[in-house]
Amino acid sequence: RSKKMSKTAGKSATKRVVDDDDDDLELFKENSDEVPQKVEEEEDGEDSDDSDSEESVFSGLEDSGSDSDDDDDDDVEVEEDFEEEITSDCENEDRSPGLEPKEEQPSTKKPSKPQQGEKLLLKEKTATRKAGGSKGRAKDNGTVQSEEAKGQVTPPQVDEYEHDTSDEEWYQDYPHIGYDLDGKKILKPIRNKDELDEFLDKMENPDYWRTIHDKMTAADIRLSDEQIDLIHRLQRGQFGDVNFNEYEPYVDFFSDETMIHPVTNRPQDKRSFIPSLIEKEKVSKMVHAIKMGWIKPRKPKESEQRFYDLWAKEDPNAILGRHKMHVPAPKIKLPGHEESYNPPPEYLLTEEEKLAWEQQDPEDRKLAFLPQKYPCLRVVPAYSRFIHERFERCLDLYLCPRQRKMRVNVDPEDLIPKLPKPKDLQPFPTTQSLIYRGHSSLVRCISLSPSGQWLASGSDDCTVRFWEVCTGRCMKTVEVGGTVKSIAWNPNPSICLVAISFNETVLLLNPCLGDKLLYNATDQFIASYVEPEEERPQLVQWEVPQDEDFDNGFRLIINHPKSVKQVTWHGKGDYLASVLSDNSNTQVLIHQVSKRRSQNPFRKNKGIVQCVSFHPIRPYFFVASQRCVRIYNLIKQELMKKLMANCKWISSMAIHQGGDNVICGSYDSRLSWFDLDLSTKPYKVLRHHKKALRGVAFHKNYPLFASGSDDGSVIVCHGMVYNDLLQNPLIVPVKVLRGHTITHNLGVLDVAFHPMQPWIFSSGADATIRLFT
Amino acid sequence: MSQLQARFFTENIKYKVDDVPFSIPGASEVQDLSNVINKLLEGKHTDHSHVEFDFLVRGQFLRTTLATHMETEGISTEEVVEIEYVQRFIAPQPEECIMHDDWISSVDGDPEWILTGSYDKTARIWNQEGKALMTVAGHTDVVKDVAWVKRDGPVSLLLTSSMDQTAVLWEWNSERNKIRARHCCRGHAGSVDSVAVNLNQTKFCSGSWDKMLKIWSAVPTDEEDELEEQPDRPRKKKKTEQMGLTRTPIMTLSGHVEAVSSVLWSDNAEVCSASWDHTIRMWDIETGSMKSTLTGSKVFNCISYSPLCRRLASGSSDRHIRLWDPRSKGGSLVLLSLTSHNGWVTAVRWSPSHEQQLISGSLDCMVKLWDTRSCKAPLYDMAAHEDKVLCVDWREDGVRAQHTKLSTT
């Protein structure tokens, strides 16, 4: 039987061993005492079954109980923890609020108590059962346990709670097993099978394997096919119900998607929207505790920074800082096909190309080597240029820039000085208005009367003409005995004299134009000269013209030893200076008209004098030589300044009315503006003309200056001089005036401004004088 | 281009057309419109001969196409346009050329005689046929300006001013053709560039290079004003005796800072003077004070005043003829500037009979007739001169203008 049992059920080895022992004992016992043994066995079996089921049930209960117990315990523990915290936090406080949770403890424990009690009872019970029926229990344990292990599908057994099995033990020693309704004994079924019968049965009965013994009725029950099948299935770990499909498709009710409809139609509980009083109480307690300072919120964990920026606080100027401006070394060009030992045929040079390559300079060659073909890598010889190439590479690295140049980001427009627009600087001459025609040769020099009514011009046709400015009418033509080199109207408005230089002569001429009183007064002034008593040796000869010459207007003739280049008046109108084209020490002479006296201010020759000029206010004298302008103080008789014109050959010079600014025109087509307060170097050099400058002029009243050049143009510039010493002169070129035709490579020979109006006169090599207004 | 509705009218009854609107292409110019009118007139009068017309749209002469003109003038093209037409002034051919030996500095026309001043130090009187009747000689320098003072009967008074700093009042008997210097007006210290006689011919004003204006009496008398003669000028005194009695100014007006280039009487008590100091000044002769100043930006060469339209026209060295309102106290109100010349405007003269016409002469050898209703382009150019034009004048009849020619023959 035990074998049968072991065959049908019984899995754990230990239990089998016990079984075997039991079997052994049973066998032994059976031998001695059959019936009780059987009964005992039966009872045992019954008992074991029962106890087993009980056990399983209990275990489940126990599990649940223990679970709840555990939970409870946990709860308690938590509460105890909480309690501890509270108590520890409020040791000195009154304990009444802290006690509340304590009082609550029993109440929370109460529901678990009966469970525990039950559990204890059950445990005792099982203990007694185990003690009693450990043998029987072990026997059928296999199936039951397996069933139990297999799960919940065990066929519903008789409710063992209602059925008291204690009487089984009670009737152990009796032949009956109980009583029926009538009070008669129910006798135990007669066990008449011995081992032999059993054996024979085993041998002969084909259904023996599915016959089990019912202890209750002591009858042998033959298991039906369905039952066998069920057992097999359970043994295979399958579900008992054939029709049960464990792999039914899963319906996912609770997806992450928000559904419109609730899963259930059940209305929400009231408690789901009523705040829980208990929770509220708890929270309020905690809030109170926090308020009172019993609970301190958990300190946030200090997140330890394990990494930090090594270069965060680095000084960019430190040695490491230069890496920011790192310039990578120039890369070597990667080898191409032509460097291959077996280049494609198109990379190989033909004979002509080779020849051409050899004839080229090494710098011009596209390739530094000749591509060559080798049958295999083995035959490639040593690279002869290797050292050379390495050296070049080293040179490249050595010479490559190590640092980026910080280029100053300047807009070139910003470097151009902000000059006012010419139209804002009006008035200045803009258009040609009048042409004074009459001369037959180039007009070398022009001069305006101080009143601005007359214009005097000297020409190479050996005449001096006087023009009415406003109409261009030639009022007078005076023949002189040579080409007129220079002409200057006396700047004193009360003296009507024009100084004309030709050949070796300076002629003072009264044009007899303008106010009669004035020119008569001039004549009287000249005639009133009284010969000094003692004749002094004169450098020059003063001559008073007579008769015809006098009628022509000639008043005084000053004969010089050499030809006179230039003549100019002092602002007061009594002195005039003449420049001789002589390379001796008598290049400049200063004449005094009223005393008819001449003197040579300079003892030494300091280069060929180009032109001279008087300072308009102070007793200074400007002498322009080829390269520089010297300023002399005539009273102290000393050199004051030497202006370096920075040009090759000064042609002309003009002094600003204020006397602190000088412009010089030069034959190398430059115009230099000197500010005497600033420096002896030019304040500004204008290179607007394309050819040599022949004449420059300042306007007396307007901030204008002009230059005439061989390129036939007159350039008018705005030259504002400020009284404020801090402000440098403002020079703006405003207008290029063209009109003169270039004849014999000469354009404009002289320029002169009108004394009142912003008009400019220019005389040209085309024998005309033009007025621009 | 679109069609425009236009209605033509004229004040000349001779050329009247029916007062009905016409549809005219916008691209049509003066010539097209003129043809239209001529066609209409031919339809009306069979004996009509072709006449060139000029057209005025809202008081402005039409010089471009009709559409562009209306666009620039801001006239709506939706409505019917009123177009006035007048007979076009056709540039006249010079009728006569009065040749001088030297430059002519000034001219003054008269219904009968023409008075010219010349750079050969004389003034001349010419008749209509261009025959020189009289040469007024006596000045020692260039005659800068001439003016008739009085012209009634056989004896007429005329005035010449010269660079020799004098203005001489002459008496000319046209019947006997005798001229006599009555008064020599001395006092200026520069060339007397301009003289002007007042309306009732009792005074004249002279402007000089010495920046002064002087008012003189224009009535000949037999008394000689006392002139502080300096004893050391015998030569000059001799001349004075030749030139008639010396006269001193009634009044000297100083205020200009540059040469006075032109003077005129706008009233019997008001003198206008233009100067190189860029100003036109109005002087009150009664009090001898300056009334107002008009400031320009360029040198003024000449001014002219029209009593008809009460405007001043000035010619300056920047090619523009500017019109001024002399009554404006604002100073420099330029009402209009007429621009077409290429050189200095040396002479400008309002028409004595037409309130919108003036004539100008310029250094660019052109004489132009202007209408103030067309300030961009003149009515016509007279390009008969070969050299600079220095002065212009109108004859009394107002139809033909006289102008001097600079000839150096």
Coordinates of C-alpha atoms in Angstrom, one line a residue, chain B residues 1-2 7 52 57 95 98-99 126 139 143 185 214 234 284 339-340 361 402:
Chain B
M1 CA -1.9 109.2 -73.1
S2 CA -5.3 110.0 -71.9
R7 CA -12.2 124.7 -72.8
E52 CA 0.9 131.1 -83.4
V57 CA -3.3 126.9 -67.8
E95 CA 15.1 146.2 -86.8
I98 CA 22.9 151.4 -84.2
M99 CA 26.6 150.9 -84.4
W126 CA 19.8 159.0 -81.9
H139 CA 33.1 163.7 -69.7
V143 CA 29.9 157.4 -69.5
C185 CA 27.1 167.3 -60.2
K214 CA 23.2 161.1 -53.6
P234 CA 43.8 174.2 -61.0
D284 CA 13.1 157.4 -47.7
T339 CA 16.4 131.2 -64.6
S340 CA 17.6 130.7 -68.1
G361 CA 20.2 141.2 -70.8
Q402 CA 15.7 148.4 -77.3

